[in-house]
Tab-separated table of C-alpha atoms in Angstrom:
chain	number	residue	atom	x	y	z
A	526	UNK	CA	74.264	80.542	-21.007
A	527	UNK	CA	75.554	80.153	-17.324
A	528	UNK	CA	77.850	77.134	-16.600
A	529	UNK	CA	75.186	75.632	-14.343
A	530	UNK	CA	72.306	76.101	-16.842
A	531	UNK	CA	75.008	73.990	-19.470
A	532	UNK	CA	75.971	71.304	-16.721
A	533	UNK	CA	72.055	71.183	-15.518
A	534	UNK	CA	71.337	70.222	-19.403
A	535	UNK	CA	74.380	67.475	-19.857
A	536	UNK	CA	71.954	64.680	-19.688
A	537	UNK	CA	69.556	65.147	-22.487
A	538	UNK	CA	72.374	66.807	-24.510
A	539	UNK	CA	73.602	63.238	-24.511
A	540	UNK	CA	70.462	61.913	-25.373
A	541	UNK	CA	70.010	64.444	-28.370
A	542	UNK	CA	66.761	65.694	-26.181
A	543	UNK	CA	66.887	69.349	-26.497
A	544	UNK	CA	65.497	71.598	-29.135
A	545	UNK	CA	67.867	73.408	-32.158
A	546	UNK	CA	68.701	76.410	-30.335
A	547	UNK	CA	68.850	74.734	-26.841
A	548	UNK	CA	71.798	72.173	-28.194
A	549	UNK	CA	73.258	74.747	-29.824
A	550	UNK	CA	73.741	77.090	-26.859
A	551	UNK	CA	74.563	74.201	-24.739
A	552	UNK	CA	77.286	72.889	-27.558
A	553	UNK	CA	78.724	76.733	-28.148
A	554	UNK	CA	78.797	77.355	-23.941
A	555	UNK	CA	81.134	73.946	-23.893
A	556	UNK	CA	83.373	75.308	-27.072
A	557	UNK	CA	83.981	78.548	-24.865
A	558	UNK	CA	84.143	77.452	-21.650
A	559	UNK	CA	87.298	75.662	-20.695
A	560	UNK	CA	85.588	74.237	-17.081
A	561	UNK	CA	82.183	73.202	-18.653
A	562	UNK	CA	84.138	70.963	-21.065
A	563	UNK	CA	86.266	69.187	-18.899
A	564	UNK	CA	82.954	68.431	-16.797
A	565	UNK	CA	81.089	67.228	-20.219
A	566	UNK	CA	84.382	65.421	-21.036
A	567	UNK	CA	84.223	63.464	-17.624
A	568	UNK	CA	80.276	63.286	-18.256
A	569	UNK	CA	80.694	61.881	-21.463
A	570	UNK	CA	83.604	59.314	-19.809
A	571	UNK	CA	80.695	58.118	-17.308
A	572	UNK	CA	78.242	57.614	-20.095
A	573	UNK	CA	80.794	55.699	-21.995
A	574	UNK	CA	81.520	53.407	-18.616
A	575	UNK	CA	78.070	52.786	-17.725
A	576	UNK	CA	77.138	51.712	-21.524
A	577	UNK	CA	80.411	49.580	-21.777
A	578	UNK	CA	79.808	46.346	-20.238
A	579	UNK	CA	77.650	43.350	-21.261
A	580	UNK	CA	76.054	42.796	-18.248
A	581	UNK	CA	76.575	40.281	-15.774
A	582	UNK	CA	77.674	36.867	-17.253
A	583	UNK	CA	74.386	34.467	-16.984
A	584	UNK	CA	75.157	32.104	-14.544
A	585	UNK	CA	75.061	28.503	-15.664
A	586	UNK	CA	72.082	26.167	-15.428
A	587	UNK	CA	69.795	29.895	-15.936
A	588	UNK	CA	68.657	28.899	-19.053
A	589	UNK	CA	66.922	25.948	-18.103
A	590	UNK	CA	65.306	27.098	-14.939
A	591	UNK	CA	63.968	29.535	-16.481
A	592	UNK	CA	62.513	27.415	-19.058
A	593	UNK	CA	61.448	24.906	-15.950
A	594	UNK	CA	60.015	27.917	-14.436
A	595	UNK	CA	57.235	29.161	-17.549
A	596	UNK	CA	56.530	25.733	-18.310
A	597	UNK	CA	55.034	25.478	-15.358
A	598	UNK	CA	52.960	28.040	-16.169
A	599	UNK	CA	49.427	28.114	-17.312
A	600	UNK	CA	49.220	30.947	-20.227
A	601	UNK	CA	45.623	32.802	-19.176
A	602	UNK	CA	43.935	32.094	-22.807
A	603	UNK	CA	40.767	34.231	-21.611
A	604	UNK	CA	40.905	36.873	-23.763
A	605	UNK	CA	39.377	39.219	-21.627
A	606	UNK	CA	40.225	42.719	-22.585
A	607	UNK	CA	42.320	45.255	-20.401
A	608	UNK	CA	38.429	47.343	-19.152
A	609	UNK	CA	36.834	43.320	-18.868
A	610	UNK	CA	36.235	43.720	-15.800
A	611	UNK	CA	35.594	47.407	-15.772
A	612	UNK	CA	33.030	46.609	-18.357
A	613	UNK	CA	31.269	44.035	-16.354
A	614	UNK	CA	31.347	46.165	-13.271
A	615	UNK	CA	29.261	49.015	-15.040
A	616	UNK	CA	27.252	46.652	-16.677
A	617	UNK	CA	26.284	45.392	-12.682
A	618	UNK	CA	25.905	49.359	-12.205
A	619	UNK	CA	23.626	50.001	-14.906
A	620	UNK	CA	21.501	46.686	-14.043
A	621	UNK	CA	21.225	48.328	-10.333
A	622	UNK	CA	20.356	51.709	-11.008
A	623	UNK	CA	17.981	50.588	-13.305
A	624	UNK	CA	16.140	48.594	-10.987
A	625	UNK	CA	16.477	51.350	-8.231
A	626	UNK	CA	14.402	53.292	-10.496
A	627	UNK	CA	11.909	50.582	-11.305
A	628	UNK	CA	11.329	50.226	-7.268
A	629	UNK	CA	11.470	54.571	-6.860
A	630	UNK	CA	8.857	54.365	-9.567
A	631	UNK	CA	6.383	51.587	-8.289
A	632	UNK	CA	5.958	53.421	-4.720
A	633	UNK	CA	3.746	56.552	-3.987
A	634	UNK	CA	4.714	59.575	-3.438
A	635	UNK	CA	3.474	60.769	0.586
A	636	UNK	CA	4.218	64.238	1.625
A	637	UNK	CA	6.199	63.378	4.665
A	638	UNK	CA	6.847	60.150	3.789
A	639	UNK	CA	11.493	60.122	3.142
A	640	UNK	CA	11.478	57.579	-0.252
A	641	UNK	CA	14.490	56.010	0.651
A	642	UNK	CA	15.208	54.110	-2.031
A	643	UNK	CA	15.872	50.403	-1.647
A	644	UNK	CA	17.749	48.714	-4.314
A	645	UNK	CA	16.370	45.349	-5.247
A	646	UNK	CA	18.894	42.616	-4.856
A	647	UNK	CA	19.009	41.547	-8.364
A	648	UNK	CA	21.012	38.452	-7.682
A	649	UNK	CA	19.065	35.613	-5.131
A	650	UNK	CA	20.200	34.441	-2.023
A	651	UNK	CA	22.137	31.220	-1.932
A	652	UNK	CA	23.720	29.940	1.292
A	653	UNK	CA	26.912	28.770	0.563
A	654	UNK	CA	30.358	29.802	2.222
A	655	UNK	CA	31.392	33.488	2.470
A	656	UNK	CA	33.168	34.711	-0.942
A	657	UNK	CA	36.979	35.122	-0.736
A	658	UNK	CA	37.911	38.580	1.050
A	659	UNK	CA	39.227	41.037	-1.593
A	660	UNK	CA	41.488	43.173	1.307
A	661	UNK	CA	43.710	46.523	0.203
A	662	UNK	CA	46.965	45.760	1.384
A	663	UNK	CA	48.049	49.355	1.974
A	664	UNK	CA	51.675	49.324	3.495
A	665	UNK	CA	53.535	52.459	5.270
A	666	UNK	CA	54.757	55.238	3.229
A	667	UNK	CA	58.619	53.970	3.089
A	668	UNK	CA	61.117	56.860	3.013
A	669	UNK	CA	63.583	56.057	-0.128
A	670	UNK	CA	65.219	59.461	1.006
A	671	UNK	CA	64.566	62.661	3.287
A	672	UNK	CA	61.790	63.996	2.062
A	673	UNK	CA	61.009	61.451	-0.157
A	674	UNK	CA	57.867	59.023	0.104
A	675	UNK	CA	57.146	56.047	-1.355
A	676	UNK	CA	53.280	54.463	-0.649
A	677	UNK	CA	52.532	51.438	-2.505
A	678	UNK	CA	48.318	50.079	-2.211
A	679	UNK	CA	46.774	46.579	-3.581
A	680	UNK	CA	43.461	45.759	-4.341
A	681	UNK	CA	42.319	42.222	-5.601
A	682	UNK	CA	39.706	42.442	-8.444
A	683	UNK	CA	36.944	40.649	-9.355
A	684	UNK	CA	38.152	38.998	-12.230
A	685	UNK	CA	41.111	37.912	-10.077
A	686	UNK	CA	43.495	40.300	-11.506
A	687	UNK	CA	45.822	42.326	-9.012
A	688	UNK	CA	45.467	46.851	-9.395
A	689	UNK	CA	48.849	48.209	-7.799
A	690	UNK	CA	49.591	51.619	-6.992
A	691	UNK	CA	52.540	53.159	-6.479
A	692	UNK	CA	52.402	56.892	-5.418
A	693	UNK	CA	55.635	58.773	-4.709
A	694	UNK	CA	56.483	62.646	-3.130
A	695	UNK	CA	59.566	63.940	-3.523
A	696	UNK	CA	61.142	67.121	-3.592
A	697	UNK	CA	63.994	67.979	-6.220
A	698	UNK	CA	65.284	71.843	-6.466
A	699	UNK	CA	63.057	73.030	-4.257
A	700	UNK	CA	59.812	72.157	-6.303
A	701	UNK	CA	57.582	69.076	-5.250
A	702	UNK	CA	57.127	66.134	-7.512
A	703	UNK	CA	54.527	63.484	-7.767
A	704	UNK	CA	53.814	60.359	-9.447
A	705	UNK	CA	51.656	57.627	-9.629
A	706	UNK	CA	51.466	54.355	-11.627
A	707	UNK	CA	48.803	51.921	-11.897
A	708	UNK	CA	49.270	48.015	-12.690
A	709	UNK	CA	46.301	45.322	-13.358
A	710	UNK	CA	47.995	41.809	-13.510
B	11	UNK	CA	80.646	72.751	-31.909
B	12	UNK	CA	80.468	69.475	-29.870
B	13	UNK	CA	78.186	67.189	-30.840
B	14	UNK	CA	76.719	63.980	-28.855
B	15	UNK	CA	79.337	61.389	-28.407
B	16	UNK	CA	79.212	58.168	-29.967
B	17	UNK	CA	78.196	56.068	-27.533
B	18	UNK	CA	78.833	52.591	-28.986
B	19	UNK	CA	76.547	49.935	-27.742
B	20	UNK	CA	77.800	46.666	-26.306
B	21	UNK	CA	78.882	44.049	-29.440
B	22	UNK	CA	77.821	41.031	-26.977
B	23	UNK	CA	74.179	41.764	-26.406
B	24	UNK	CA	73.587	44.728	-29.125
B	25	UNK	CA	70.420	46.413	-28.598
B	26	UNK	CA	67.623	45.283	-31.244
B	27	UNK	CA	67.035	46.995	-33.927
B	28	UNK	CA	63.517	47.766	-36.022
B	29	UNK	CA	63.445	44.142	-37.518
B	30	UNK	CA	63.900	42.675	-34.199
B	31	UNK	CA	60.901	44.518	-32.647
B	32	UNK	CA	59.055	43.486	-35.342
B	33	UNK	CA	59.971	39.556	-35.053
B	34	UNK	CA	59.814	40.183	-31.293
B	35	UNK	CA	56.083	40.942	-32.328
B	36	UNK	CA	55.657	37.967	-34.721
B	37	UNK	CA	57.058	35.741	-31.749
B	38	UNK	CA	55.170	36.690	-29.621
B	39	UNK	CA	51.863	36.839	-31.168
B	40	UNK	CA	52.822	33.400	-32.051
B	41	UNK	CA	52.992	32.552	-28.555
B	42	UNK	CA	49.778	34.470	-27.429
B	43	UNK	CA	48.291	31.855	-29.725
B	44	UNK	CA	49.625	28.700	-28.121
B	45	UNK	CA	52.840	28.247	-29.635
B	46	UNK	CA	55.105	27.514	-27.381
B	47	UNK	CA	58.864	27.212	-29.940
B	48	UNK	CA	57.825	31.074	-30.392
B	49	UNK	CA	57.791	31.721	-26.640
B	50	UNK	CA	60.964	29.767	-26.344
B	51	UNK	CA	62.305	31.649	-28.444
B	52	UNK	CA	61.275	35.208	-26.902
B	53	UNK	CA	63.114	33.546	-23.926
B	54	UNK	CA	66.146	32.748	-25.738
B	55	UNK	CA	66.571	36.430	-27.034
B	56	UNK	CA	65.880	38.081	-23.850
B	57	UNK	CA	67.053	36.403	-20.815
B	58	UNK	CA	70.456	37.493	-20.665
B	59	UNK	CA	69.241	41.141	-20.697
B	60	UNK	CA	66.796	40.345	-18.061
B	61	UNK	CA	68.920	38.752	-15.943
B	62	UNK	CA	71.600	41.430	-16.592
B	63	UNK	CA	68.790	44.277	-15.503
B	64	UNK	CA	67.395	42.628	-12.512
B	65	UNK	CA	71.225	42.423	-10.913
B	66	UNK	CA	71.619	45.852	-11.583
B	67	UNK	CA	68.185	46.523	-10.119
B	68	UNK	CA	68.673	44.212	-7.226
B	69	UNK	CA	72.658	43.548	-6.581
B	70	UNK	CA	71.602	40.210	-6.298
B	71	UNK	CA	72.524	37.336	-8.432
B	72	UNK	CA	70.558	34.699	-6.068
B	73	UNK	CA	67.821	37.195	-6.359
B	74	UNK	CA	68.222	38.292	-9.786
B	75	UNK	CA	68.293	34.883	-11.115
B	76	UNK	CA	64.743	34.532	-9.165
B	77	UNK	CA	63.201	37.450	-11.087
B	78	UNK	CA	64.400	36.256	-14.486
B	79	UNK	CA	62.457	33.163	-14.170
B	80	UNK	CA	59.466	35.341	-12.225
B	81	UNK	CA	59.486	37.478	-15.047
B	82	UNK	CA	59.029	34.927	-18.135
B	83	UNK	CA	56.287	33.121	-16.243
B	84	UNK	CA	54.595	35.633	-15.752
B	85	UNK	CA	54.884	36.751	-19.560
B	86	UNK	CA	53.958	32.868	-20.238
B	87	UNK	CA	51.124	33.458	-18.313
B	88	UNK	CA	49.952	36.747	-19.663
B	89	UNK	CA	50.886	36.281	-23.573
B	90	UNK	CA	47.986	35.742	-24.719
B	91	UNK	CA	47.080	39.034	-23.195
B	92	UNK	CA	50.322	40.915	-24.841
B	93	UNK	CA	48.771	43.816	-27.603
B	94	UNK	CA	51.051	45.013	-30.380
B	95	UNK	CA	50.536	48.657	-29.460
B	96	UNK	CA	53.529	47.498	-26.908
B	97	UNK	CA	56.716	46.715	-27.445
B	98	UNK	CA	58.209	43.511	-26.219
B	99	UNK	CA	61.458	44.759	-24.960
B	100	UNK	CA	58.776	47.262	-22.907
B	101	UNK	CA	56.432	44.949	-21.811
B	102	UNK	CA	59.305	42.699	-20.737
B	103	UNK	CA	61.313	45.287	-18.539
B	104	UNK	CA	58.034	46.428	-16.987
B	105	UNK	CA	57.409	42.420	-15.588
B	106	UNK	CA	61.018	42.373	-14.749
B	107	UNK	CA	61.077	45.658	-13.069
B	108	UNK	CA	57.543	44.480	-10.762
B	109	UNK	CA	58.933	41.238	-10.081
B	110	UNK	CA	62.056	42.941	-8.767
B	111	UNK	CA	59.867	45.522	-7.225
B	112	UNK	CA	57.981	42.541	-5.074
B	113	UNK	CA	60.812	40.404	-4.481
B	114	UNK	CA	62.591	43.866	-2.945
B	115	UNK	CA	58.936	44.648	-0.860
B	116	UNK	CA	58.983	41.121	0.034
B	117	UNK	CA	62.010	41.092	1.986
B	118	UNK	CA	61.420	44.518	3.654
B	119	UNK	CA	64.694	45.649	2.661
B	120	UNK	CA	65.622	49.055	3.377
B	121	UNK	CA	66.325	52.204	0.665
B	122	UNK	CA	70.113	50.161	-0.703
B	123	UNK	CA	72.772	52.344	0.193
B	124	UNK	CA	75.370	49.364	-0.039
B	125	UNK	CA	78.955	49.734	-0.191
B	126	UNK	CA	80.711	47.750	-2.527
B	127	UNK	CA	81.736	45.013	-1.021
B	128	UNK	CA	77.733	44.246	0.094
B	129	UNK	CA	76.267	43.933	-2.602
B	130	UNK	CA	78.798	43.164	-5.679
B	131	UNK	CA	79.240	39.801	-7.577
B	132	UNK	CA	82.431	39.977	-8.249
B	133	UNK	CA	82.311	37.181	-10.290
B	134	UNK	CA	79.552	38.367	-12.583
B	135	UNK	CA	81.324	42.004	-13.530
B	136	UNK	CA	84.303	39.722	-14.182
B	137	UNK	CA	82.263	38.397	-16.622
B	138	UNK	CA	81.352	41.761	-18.139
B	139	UNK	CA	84.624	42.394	-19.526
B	140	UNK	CA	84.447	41.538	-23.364
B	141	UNK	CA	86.700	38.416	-24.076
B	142	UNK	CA	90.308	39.303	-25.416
B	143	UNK	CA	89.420	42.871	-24.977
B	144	UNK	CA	92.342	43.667	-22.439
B	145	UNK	CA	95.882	42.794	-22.297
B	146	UNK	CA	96.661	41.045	-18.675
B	147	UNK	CA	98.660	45.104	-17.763
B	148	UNK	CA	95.543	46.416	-18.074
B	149	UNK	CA	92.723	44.189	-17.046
B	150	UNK	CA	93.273	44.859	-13.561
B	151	UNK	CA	92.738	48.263	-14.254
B	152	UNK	CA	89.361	47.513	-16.277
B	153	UNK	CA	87.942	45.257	-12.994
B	154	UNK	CA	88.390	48.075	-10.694
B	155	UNK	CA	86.496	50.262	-12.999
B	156	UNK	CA	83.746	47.960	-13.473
B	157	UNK	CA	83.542	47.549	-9.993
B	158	UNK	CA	83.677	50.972	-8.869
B	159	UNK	CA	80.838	51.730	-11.540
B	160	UNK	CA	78.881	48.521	-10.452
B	161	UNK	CA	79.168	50.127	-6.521
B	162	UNK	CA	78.029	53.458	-7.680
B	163	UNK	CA	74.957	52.073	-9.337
B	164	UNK	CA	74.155	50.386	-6.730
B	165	UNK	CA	74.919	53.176	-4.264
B	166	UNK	CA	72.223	55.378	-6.161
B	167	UNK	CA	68.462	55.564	-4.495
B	168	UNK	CA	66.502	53.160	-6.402
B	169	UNK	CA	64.112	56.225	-7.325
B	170	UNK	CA	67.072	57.424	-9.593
B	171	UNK	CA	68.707	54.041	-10.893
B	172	UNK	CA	66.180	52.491	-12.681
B	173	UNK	CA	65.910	55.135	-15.431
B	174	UNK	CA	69.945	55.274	-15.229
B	175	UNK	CA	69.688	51.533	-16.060
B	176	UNK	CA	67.133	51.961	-18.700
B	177	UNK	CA	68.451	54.643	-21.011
B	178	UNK	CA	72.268	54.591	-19.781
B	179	UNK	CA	72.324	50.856	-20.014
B	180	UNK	CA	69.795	48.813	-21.481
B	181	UNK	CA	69.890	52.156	-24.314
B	182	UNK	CA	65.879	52.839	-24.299
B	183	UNK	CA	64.123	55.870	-24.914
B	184	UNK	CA	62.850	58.449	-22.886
B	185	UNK	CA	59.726	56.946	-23.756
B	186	UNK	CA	59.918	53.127	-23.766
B	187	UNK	CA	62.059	54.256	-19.988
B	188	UNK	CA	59.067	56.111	-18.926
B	189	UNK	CA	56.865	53.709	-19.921
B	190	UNK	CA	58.477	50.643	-17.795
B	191	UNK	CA	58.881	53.519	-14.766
B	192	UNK	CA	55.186	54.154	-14.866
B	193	UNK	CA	55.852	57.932	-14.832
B	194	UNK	CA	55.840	60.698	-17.866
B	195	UNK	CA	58.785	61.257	-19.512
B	196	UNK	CA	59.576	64.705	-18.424
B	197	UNK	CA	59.581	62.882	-14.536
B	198	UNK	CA	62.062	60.355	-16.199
B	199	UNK	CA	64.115	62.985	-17.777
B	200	UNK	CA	64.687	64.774	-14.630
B	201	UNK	CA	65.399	61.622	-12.445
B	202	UNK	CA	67.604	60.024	-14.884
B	203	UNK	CA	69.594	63.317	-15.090
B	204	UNK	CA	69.738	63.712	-11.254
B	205	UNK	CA	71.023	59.672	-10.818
B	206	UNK	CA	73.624	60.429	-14.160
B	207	UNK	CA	74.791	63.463	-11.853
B	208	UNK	CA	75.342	61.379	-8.618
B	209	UNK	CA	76.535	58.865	-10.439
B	210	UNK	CA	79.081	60.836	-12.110
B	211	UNK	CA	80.423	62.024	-9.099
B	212	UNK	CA	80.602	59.023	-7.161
B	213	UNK	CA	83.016	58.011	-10.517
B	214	UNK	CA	84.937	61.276	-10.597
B	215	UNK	CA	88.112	59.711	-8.669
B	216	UNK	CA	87.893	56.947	-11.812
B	217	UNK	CA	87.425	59.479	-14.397
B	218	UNK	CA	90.870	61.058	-15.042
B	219	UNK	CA	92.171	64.464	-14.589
B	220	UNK	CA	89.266	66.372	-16.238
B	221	UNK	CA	87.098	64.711	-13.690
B	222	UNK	CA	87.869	66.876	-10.747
């Protein structure tokens, strides 16, 4: 094993991560190598640092503003499920392709004639005022690093709940990464 | 043969073990069905570590101290929602780490890149050193160091921190890290290797001899 293959795999050696024969080259490369150990020594050093502490003492009056702060709080007891809304939604799609089909089905058929479909509005008119805009509040990609981007998108559901997605780029030895995560509050 | 070192976990706020998840669970169920002692007492077990996350997230205490109370309302609010497919500590870190994320979006703050003097409470990594573990020769010593790792945490891209806080820290899994990230775990192995790497040598001049 080359010394920068050992020092590339200090971090999940700590973490007991790698496979059998993986640790084991890694652990025999330090044993031999008199440079690769003094690096895992100061590694391990770091590890030992970082994990030391207790944390920041809490600062006084914390506990009860944090109590203040939930108590004011209204726990949502609507036990709608995490695909509630989802669920609804296709239940509105089914309902409306459904009907589509019903008003496809009730018109003849002219040679010529486009059958443009119109979908019935299932649900009737009622004036009243406009419903509440549900707007995506994309915002700029926002550079954590060269090369790295950062885009974060918001979209109000209609059960009220908030979708946010994160996407980052980023490129790390030369290969591209991506990721993406998805939150419904 | 050199085997992982024996990292030992901090004696003031040790990390919960198997029959803590599974009270955290009991408590929390509780809660999700209107009790409010068993939410309290969630609160009670957790805030410190909270608190102690979102200043290492944010640098902040003003702002940290924000999140921490962000963070349990929202759990208030969403309890009743809570599954027991996920762990507490999880589900907790994941509000914390959104309500940081927001509160850092919010103010339009810039990729941190603080020195130390920015950023650092000095009077909360005081408060890190364990009581009567120093004699007054070397305590000196001991707040440099936790400064100078305290300014190279913060000096890492947030990208790379977070998981560095997670597992280095707050001791969670690859998985339970990955899982508050929102990425897979082979993402979160690589960036928590690359942010152990810078941060080891921004703390090479602190590291002794063998840290050239």
């Amino acid at each position: 094993m080359r010394c920068a293959a050992c020092r590339e795999a200090f971090s999940p050696f700590h973490d007991g991560a790698l496979e059998g024969a993986e640790a084991a080259d890694v652990s025999a490369h330090i044993d031999g190598c008199a440079a690769c150990r003094g690096e895992w020594e100061a590694y391990c050093r770091a590890m030992r640092l970082l994990a030391w502490g207790g944390g920041p003492t809490e600062p006084p009056g914390l506990a009860a503003r944090v109590e203040q702060a939930w108590r004011a709080t209204t726990p949502d007891r609507a036990e709608a499920p995490a695909g509630g809304a989802r669920m609804r939604g296709l239940g509105v799609a089914v309902f409306l392709v459904a009907a589509a089909g019903a008003v496809v089905a009730s018109r003849p058929w002219t040679p010529g004639q486009a059958t443009s479909p119109r979908i019935a509005d299932p649900s009737p008119r009622v004036p009243g005022p406009a419903p509440a805009e549900a707007p995506l509040e994309p915002t700029p990609a926002v550079p954590s690093e060269p090369g790295h981007t950062k885009k974060q998108t918001q979209e109000v559901l209609p059960d009220g709940r908030t979708r946010t997605v994160i996407e980052e780029d980023w490129v790390e030895g030369g290969v591209r990464h991506h990721s993406r995560s998805e939150t419904v509050r | 043969m050199w085997d992982r070192p024996e990292v030992s976990t901090n004696e003031t706020m040790p990390l919960p073990g198997a029959s803590d998840d599974a009270d955290d669970a009991t408590l929390m169920s509780r809660a999700g069905a209107g009790d409010e002692g068993a939410f309290t007492a969630i609160v009670h077990r957790w805030r410190r570590r909270i608190y102690a996350f979102a200043v290492r997230l944010l640098g902040d205490t003003a702002l940290a101290e924000d999140v921490a109370q962000e963070t349990f309302a929202r759990a208030y609010q969403a309890c009743a929602r809570w599954r027991p497919e996920a762990r507490v500590s999880t589900w907790l870190f994941t509000i914390a780490k959104n309500a940081a994320l927001d509160r850092t979006r919010k103010g339009s703050r810039a990729e941190r890149s603080v020195s130390p003097a920015a950023g650092a409470n000095t009077t909360g990594l005081l408060g890190r050193i364990p009581d009567g573990a120093l004699t007054p020769c070397s305590s000196a010593q001991s707040v440099e160091l936790e400064i100078a790792v305290e300014a190279a945490l913060a000096g890492l891209p947030e990208t790379y921190r977070l998981p560095v806080v997670l597992c280095s820290v707050e001791g969670m899994s690859y998985a339970e890290a990955a899982e508050v990230v929102g990425v897979n775990e082979k993402t979160l192995s690589t960036r928590l290797a690359r942010g152990r790497e810078m941060l080891r040598e921004a703390l090479k001049p602190h590291l002794g001899e063998a840290g050239r």
